[in-house]
Tab-separated table of C-alpha atoms in Angstrom:
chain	number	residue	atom	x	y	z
A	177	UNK	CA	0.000	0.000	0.000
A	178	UNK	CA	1.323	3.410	-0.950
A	179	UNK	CA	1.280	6.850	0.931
A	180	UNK	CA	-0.903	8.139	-1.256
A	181	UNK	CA	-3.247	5.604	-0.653
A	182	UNK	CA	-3.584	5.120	3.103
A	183	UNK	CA	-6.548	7.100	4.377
A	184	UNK	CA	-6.649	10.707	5.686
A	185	UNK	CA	-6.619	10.089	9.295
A	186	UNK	CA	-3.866	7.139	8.861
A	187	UNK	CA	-1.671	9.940	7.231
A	188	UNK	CA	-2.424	12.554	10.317
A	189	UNK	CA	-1.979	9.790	12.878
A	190	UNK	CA	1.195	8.669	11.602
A	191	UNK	CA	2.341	12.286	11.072
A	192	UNK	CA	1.343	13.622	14.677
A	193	UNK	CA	2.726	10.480	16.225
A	194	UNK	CA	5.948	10.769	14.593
A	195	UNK	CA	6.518	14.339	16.043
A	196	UNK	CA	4.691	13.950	19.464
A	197	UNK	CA	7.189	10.971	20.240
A	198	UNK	CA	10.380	13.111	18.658
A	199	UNK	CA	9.098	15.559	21.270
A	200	UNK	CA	9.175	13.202	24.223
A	201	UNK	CA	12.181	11.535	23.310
A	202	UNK	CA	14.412	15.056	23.071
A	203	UNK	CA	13.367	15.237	26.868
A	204	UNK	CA	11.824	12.483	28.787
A	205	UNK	CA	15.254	10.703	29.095
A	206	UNK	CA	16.774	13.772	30.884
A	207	UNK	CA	14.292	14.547	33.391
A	208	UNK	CA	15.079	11.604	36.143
A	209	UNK	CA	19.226	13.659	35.873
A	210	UNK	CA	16.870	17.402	35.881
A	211	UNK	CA	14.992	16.588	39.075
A	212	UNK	CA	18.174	14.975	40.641
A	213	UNK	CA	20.309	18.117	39.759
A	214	UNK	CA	17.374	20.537	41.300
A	215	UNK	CA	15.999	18.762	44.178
A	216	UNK	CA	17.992	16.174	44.433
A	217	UNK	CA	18.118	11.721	43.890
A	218	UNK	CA	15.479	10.406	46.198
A	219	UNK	CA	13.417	13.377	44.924
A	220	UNK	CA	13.436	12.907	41.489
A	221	UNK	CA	12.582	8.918	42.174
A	222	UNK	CA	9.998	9.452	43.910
A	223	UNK	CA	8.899	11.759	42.242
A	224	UNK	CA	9.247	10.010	38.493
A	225	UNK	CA	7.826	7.186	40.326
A	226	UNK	CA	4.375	8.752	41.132
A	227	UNK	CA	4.261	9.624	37.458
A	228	UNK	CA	4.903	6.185	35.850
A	229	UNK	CA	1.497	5.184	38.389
A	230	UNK	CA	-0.113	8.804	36.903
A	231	UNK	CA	0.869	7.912	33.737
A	232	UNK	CA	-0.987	4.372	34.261
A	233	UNK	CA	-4.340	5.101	35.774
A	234	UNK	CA	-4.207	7.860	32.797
A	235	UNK	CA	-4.025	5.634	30.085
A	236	UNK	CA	-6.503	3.509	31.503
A	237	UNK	CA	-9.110	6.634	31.813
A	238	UNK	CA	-8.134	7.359	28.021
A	239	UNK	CA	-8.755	4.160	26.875
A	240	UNK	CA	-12.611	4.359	28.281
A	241	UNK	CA	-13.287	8.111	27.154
A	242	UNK	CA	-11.674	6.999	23.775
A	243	UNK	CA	-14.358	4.614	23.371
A	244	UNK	CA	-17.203	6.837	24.780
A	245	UNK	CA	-16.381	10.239	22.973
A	246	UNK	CA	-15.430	10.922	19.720
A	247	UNK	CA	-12.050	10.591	19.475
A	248	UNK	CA	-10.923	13.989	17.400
A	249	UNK	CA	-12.790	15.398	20.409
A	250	UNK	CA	-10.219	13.355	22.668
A	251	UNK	CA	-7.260	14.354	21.106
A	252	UNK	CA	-7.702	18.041	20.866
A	253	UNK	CA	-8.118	18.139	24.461
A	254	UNK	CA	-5.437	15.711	25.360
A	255	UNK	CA	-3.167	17.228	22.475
A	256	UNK	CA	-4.002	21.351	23.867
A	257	UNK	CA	-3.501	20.106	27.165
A	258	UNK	CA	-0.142	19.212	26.605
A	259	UNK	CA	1.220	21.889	24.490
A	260	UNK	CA	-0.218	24.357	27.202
A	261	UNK	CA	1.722	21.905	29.833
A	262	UNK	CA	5.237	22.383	27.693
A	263	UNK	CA	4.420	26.417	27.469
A	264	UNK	CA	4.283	26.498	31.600
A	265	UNK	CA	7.487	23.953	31.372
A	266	UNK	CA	9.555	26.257	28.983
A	267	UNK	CA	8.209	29.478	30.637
A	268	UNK	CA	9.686	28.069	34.119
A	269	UNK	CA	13.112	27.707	32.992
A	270	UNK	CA	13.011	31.283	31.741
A	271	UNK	CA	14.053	33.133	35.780
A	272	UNK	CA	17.672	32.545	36.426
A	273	UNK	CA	16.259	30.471	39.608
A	274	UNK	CA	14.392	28.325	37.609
A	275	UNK	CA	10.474	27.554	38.945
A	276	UNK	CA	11.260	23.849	39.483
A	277	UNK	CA	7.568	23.507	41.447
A	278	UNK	CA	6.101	24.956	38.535
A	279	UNK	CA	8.068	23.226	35.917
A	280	UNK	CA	7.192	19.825	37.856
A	281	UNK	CA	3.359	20.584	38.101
A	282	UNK	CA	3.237	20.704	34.620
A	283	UNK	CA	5.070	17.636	33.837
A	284	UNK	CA	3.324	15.851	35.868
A	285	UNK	CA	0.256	17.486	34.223
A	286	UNK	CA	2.010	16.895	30.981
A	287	UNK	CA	2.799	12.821	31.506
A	288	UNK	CA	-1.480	12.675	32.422
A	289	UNK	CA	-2.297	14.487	28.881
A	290	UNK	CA	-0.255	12.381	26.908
A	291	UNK	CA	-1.402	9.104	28.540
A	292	UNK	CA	-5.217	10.197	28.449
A	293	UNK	CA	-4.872	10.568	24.263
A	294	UNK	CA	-3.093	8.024	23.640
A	295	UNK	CA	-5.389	5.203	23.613
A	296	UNK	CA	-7.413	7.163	21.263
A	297	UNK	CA	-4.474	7.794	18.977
A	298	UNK	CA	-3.910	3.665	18.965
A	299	UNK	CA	-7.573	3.283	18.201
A	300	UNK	CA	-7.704	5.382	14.781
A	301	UNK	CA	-5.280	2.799	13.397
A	302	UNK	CA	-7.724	0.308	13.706
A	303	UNK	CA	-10.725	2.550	12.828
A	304	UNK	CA	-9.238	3.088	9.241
A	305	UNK	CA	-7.544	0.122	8.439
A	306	UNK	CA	-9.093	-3.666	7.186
A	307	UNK	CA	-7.232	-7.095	8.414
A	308	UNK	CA	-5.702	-7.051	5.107
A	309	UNK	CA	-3.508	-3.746	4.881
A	310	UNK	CA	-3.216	-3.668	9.056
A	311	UNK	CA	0.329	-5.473	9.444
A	312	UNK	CA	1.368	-2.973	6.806
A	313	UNK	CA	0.314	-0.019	8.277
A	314	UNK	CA	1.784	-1.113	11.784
A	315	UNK	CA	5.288	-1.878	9.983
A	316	UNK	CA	5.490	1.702	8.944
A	317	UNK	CA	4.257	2.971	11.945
A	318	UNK	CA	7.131	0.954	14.263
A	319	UNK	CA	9.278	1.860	11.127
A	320	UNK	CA	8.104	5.692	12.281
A	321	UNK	CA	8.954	5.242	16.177
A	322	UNK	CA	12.299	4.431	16.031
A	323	UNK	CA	13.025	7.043	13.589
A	324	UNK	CA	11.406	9.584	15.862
A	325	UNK	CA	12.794	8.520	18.900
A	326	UNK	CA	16.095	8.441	17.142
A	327	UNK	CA	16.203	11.829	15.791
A	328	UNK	CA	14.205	13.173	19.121
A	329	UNK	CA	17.068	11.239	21.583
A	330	UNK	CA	19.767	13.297	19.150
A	331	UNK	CA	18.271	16.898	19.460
A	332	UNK	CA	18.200	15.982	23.389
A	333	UNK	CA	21.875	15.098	23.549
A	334	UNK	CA	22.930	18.010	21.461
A	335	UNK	CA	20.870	21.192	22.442
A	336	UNK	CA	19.825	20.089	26.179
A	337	UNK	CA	22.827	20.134	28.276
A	338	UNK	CA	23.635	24.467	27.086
A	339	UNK	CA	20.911	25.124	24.759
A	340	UNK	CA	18.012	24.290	27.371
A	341	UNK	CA	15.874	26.983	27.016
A	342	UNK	CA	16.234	26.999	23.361
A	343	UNK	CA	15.365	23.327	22.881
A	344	UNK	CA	12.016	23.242	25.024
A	345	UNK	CA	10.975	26.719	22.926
A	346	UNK	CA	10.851	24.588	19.691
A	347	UNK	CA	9.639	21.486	21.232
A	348	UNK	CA	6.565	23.804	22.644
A	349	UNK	CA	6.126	25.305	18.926
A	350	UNK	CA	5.885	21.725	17.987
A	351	UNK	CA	3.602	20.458	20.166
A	352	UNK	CA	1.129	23.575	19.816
A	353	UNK	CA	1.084	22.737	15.916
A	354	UNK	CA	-0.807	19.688	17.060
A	355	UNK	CA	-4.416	20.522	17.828
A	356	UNK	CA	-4.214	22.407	14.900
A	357	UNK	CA	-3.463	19.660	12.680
A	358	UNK	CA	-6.053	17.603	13.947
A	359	UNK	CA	-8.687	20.278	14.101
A	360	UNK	CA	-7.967	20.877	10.250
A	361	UNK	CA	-7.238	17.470	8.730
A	362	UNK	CA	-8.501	15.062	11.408
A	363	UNK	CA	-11.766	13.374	10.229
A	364	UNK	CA	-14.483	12.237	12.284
A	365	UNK	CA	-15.251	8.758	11.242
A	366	UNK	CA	-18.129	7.304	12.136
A	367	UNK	CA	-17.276	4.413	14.542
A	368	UNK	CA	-19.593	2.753	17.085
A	369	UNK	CA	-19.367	4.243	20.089
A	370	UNK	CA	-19.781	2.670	23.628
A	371	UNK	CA	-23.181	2.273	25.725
A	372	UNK	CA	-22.587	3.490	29.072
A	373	UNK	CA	-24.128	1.004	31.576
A	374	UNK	CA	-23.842	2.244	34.659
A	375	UNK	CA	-24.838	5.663	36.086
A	376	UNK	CA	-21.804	6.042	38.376
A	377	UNK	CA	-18.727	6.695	36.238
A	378	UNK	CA	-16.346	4.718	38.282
A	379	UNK	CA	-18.091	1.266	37.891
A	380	UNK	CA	-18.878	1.643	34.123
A	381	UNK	CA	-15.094	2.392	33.578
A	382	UNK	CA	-14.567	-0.886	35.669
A	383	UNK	CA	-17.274	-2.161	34.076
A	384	UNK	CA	-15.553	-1.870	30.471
A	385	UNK	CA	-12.036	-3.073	31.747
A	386	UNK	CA	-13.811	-6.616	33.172
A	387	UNK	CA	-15.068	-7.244	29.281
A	388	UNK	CA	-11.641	-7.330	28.454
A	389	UNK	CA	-10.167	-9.019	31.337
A	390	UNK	CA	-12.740	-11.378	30.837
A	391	UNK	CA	-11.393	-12.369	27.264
A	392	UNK	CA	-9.095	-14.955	27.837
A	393	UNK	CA	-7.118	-14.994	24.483
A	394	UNK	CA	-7.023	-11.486	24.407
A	395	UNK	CA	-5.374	-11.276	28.190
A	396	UNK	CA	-2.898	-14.484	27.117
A	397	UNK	CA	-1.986	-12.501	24.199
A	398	UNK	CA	-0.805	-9.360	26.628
A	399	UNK	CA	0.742	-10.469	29.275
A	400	UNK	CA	2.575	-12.971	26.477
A	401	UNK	CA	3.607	-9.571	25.055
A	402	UNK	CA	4.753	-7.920	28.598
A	403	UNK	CA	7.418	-11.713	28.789
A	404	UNK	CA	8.945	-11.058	25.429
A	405	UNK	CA	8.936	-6.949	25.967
A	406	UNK	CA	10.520	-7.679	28.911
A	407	UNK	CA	13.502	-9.105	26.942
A	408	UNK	CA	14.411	-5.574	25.352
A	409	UNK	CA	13.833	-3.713	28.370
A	410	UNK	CA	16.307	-5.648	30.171
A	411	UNK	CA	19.102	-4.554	27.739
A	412	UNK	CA	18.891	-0.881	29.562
A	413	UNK	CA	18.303	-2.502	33.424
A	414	UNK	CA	20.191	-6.075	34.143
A	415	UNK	CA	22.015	-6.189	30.793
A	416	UNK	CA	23.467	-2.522	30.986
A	417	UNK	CA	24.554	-2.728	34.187
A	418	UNK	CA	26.125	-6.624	33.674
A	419	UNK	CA	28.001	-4.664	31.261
A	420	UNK	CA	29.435	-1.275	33.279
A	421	UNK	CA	30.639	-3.827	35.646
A	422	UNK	CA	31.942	-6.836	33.558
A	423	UNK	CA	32.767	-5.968	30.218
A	424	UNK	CA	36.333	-5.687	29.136
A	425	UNK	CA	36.693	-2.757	27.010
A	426	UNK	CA	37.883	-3.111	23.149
A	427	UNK	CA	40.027	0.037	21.450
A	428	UNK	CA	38.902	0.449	17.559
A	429	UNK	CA	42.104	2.816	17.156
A	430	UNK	CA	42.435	5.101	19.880
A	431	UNK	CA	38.660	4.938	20.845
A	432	UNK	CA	37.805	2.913	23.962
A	433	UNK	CA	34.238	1.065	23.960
A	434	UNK	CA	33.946	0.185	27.896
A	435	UNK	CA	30.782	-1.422	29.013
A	436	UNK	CA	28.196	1.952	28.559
A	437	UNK	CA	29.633	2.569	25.694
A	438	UNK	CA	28.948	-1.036	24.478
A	439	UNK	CA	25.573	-0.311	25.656
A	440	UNK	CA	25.164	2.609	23.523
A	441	UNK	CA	26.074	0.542	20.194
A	442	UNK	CA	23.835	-1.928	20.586
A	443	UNK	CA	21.272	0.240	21.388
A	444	UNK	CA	22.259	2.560	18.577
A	445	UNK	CA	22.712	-0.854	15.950
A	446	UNK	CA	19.043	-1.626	16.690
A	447	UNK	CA	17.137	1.663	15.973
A	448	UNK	CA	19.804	1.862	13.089
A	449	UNK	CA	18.307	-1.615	11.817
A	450	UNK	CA	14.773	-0.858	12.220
A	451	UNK	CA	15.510	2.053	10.245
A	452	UNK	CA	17.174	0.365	7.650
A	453	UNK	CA	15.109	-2.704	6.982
A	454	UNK	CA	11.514	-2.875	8.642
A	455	UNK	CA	10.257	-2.779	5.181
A	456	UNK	CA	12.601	-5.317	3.412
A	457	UNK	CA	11.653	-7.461	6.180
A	458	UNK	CA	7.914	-6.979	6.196
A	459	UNK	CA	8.192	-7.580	2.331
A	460	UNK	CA	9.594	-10.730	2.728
A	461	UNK	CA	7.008	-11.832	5.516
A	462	UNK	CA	4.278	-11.601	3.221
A	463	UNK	CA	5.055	-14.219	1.291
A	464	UNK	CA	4.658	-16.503	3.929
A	465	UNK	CA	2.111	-18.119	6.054
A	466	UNK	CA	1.917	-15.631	9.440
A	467	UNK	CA	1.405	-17.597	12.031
A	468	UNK	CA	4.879	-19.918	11.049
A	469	UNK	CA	6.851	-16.593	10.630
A	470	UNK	CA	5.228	-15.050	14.174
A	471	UNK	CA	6.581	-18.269	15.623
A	472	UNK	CA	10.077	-17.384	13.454
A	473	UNK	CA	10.277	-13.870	14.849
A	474	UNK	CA	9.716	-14.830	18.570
A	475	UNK	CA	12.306	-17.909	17.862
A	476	UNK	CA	14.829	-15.376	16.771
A	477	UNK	CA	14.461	-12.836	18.951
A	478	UNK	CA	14.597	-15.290	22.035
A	479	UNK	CA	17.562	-16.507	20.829
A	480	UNK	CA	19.306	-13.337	21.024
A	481	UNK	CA	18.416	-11.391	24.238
A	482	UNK	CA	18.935	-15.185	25.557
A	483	UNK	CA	22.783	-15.073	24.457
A	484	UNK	CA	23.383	-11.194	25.126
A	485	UNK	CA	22.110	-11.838	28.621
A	486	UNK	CA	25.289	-13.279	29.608
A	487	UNK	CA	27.414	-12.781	26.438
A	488	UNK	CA	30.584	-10.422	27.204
A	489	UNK	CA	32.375	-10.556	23.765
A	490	UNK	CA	32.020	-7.441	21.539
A	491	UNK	CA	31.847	-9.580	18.419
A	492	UNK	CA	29.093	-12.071	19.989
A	493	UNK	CA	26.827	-9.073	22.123
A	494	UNK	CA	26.595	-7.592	17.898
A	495	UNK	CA	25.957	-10.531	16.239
A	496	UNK	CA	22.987	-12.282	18.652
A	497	UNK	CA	21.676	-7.939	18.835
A	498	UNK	CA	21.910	-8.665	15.086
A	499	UNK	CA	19.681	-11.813	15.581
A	500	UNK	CA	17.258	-10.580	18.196
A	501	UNK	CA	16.301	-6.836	16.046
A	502	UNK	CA	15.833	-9.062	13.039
A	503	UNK	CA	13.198	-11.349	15.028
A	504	UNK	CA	11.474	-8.062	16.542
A	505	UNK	CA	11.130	-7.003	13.149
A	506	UNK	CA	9.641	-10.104	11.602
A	507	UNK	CA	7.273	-11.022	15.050
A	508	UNK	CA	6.187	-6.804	16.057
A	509	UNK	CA	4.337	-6.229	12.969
A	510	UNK	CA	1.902	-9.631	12.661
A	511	UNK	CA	1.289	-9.703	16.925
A	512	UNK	CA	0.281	-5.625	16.124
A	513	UNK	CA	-2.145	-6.602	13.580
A	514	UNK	CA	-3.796	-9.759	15.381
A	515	UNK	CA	-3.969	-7.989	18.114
A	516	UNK	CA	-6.034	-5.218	16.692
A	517	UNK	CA	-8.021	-7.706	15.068
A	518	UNK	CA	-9.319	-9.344	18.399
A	519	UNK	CA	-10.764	-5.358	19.697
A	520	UNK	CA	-14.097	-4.919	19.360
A	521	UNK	CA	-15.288	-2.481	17.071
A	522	UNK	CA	-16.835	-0.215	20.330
A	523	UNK	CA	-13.772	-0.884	23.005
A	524	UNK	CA	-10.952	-0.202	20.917
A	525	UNK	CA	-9.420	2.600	22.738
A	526	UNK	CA	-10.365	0.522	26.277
A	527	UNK	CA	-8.751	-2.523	24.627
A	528	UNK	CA	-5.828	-0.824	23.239
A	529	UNK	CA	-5.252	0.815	26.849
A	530	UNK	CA	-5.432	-2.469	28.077
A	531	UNK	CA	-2.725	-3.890	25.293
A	532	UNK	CA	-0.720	-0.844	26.650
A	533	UNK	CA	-0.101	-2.359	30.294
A	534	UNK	CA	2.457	-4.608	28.157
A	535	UNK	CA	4.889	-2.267	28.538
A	536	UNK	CA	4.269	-1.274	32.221
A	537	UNK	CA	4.565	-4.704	33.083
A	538	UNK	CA	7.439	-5.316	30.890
A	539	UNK	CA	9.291	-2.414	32.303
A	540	UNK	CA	8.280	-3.936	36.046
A	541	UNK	CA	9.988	-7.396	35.285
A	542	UNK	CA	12.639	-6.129	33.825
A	543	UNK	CA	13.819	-4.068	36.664
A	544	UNK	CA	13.636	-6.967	39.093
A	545	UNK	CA	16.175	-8.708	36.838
A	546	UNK	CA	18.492	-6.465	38.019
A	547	UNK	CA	18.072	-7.388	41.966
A	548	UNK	CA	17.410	-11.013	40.759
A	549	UNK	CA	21.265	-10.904	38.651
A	550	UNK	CA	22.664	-10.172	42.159
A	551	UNK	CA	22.093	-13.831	43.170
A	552	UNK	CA	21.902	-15.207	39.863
A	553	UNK	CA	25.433	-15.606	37.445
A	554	UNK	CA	25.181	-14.338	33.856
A	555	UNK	CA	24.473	-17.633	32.580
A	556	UNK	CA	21.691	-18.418	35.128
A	557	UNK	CA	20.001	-14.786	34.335
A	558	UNK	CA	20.542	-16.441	30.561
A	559	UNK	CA	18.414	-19.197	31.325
A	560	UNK	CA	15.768	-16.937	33.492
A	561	UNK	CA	15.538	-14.855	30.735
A	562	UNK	CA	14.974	-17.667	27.993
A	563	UNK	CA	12.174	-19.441	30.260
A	564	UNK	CA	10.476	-16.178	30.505
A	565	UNK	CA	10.961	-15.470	26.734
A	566	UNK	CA	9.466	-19.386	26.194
A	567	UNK	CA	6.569	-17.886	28.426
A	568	UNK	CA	5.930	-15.447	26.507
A	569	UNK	CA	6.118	-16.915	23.314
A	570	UNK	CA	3.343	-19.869	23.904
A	571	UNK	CA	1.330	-17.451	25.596
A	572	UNK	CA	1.253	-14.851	22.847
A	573	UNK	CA	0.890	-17.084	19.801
A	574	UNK	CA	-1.722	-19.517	21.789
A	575	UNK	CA	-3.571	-15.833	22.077
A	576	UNK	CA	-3.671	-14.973	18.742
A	577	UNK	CA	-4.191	-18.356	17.105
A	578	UNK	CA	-4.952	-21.639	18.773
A	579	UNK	CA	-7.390	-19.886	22.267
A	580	UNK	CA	-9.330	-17.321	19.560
A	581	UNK	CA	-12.766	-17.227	20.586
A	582	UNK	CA	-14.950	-18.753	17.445
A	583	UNK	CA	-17.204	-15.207	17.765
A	584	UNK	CA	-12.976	-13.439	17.053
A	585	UNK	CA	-12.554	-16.007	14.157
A	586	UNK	CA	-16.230	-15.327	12.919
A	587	UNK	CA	-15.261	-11.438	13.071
A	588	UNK	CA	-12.136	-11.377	11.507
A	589	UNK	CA	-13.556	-13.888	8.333
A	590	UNK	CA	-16.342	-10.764	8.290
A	591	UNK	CA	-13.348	-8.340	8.084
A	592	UNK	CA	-11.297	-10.437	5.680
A	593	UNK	CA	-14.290	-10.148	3.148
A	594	UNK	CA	-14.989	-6.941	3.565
């Protein structure tokens, strides 16, 4: 499917995402080193900590008022909420004694925004795509998140350390272009909206969440998703660390690569590969059956998070990063598309809120591998790490295609023809 072809509000979706992610990347990674600098460590953590839970019970509430409202509604308020949250930001840093209360309000304000839209944002995928040109669209859309989190990690590391001020000026100019955008070019398309079934807001939000708790294939198919996610978070908790401590530096001339720097390639050789070949991959893909090359993809990338684990050669932590990016992009693209496929046509946002605990839940196991790698040696982490990945693997694939409901199968045959 060409550019020119997707539909209008695939086009702004894909454009708005690409730039509101560019925006958080240029910043989000500096803030825990901002807070810790102004008020100090144990501040900032607990401080970033109360956020991540914000964050959470956010995208949770978007997920239902997604589903309930119209979702161009949703986003201009989520979207004007947050460019008026980066205006207070950048206006705080203005006084020589910068307004750190004020500038950590409106994070915090900020983080709640971001996480209330985007459910809704995840949901217009689905609205304006069929079964058939989904995997497709969520290729190019991964393809898009590296890429902005790429160039938005790059603008961070060059403008925010002495160009501060300058750097959240355009980033606010960015992210005020947004409600624009989708007041102009966002359509309202006409999908089926949910009943509300209770009178007291609280229970039919609770209410919504049990329909999908309640659908077994759909819950194996997430928390399959939070085992293997938890694979590639590890690289920046147990792994990164394994390596600061471990790793015996190599010199390429005069240059020293020591363990963080090590880090830093591997993390720089995957977004570099997604970059590169999401599409040459997905092309390939296609000509095969889906459910064999999901199984492929997961195969692959178990293998290598398995070996980098505990691997502590240069030439062996590339190769098996090699071999694990390569799976991600074969597996991400079809799991994306089932997924969306299972989400009824009414609780998409609620569903794809749901989808989104993944990550939380990725990110949570993957920062207990780092107290569990105190007691554990490399290899043993190796082997934790592959029975979780095995986990994972069984769970997501029996989701998506052996523990389908036949009323999922019955839907997706409707879609198909379509």
């Amino acid at each position: 499917m060409k550019w020119k072809e997707y539909p209008q509000n695939i086009k702004v979706r894909l454009i708005t995402s690409f730039f509101n992610r560019a925006i958080s990347s240029a910043v989000m990674p500096f803030m825990a080193l901002f807070f810790a600098q102004h008020k100090g460590a144990i501040w900032a953590g607990i401080f970033l900590g109360i956020n991540v839970f914000i964050g959470f019970l956010s995208n949770l509430i978007g997920g239902y008022i997604s589903d309930r409202f119209h979702r161009k509604t949703v986003l201009l308020f989520t979207s004007a909420s947050s460019s008026l949250m980066f205006g207070l930001m950048t206006i705080s840093l203005i006084p020589e004694q910068k307004w750190i209360m004020l500038f950590a309000v409106s994070y915090m304000m900020f983080m709640a925004s971001s996480s209330l839209g985007r459910p809704a944002m995840q949901a217009i995928i689905i609205d304006s795509t069929t079964a058939e040109n989904r995997k497709g669209v969520y290729a190019l859309d991964y393809w898009l998140v590296n890429l902005s989190m790429a160039i938005g990690t790059a603008l961070g590391g060059l403008f925010y350390v002495h160009h501060q001020l300058a750097l959240f000026i355009i980033l606010t100019l960015v992210s005020a272009s947004l409600p624009i955008v989708y007041l102009i070019w966002l359509q309202d398309s006409s999908v089926k909206q949910l009943a509300k079934t209770h009178q007291n807001i609280f229970l039919d939000l609770a209410n919504n969440y049990k329909v999908a708790l309640q659908d077994k294939p759909f819950v194996m198919a997430v928390v399959g998703g939070m085992c293997i996610y938890a694979a590639e978070f590890s690289l920046n908790s147990y792994i990164g660390v394994r390596l600061a401590e471990e790793f015996r530096a190599v010199y390429v001339g005069g240059f020293e690569i020591a363990g963080v720097r090590m880090l830093s390639l591997l993390n720089i050789q995957n977004m570099l590969l997604v970059v590169l070949f999401t599409f040459i991959v997905t092309k390939i893909t296609d000509r095969f059956d889906k459910k064999k090359m999901l199984l492929v993809g997961l195969i692959l990338y178990g293998i290598g998070y398995t070996v980098i684990t505990s691997a502590n050669v240069w030439y062996v932590l590339i190769l098996f990063n090699l071999v694990a990016t390569i799976g991600e992009l074969v597996y991400s693209p079809i799991a994306n598309a089932e997924k969306a496929n299972m989400m009824p046509e009414d609780k998409r946002g609620s569903y794809s809120a749901f989808s989104g605990t993944s990550f939380s839940g990725a990110d949570l196991i993957a920062r207990t591998t780092i107290i569990i790698g105190a007691f554990l040696v490399p290899t043993m982490m190796s082997v934790y790490i592959g029975i979780i990945l095995m986990i994972g693997t069984f769970l997501l694939y029996g989701g998506l295609f052996i523990f389908r409901t036949g009323k999922q199968k019955e839907e997706f045959k409707v879609h198909r023809t379509m």
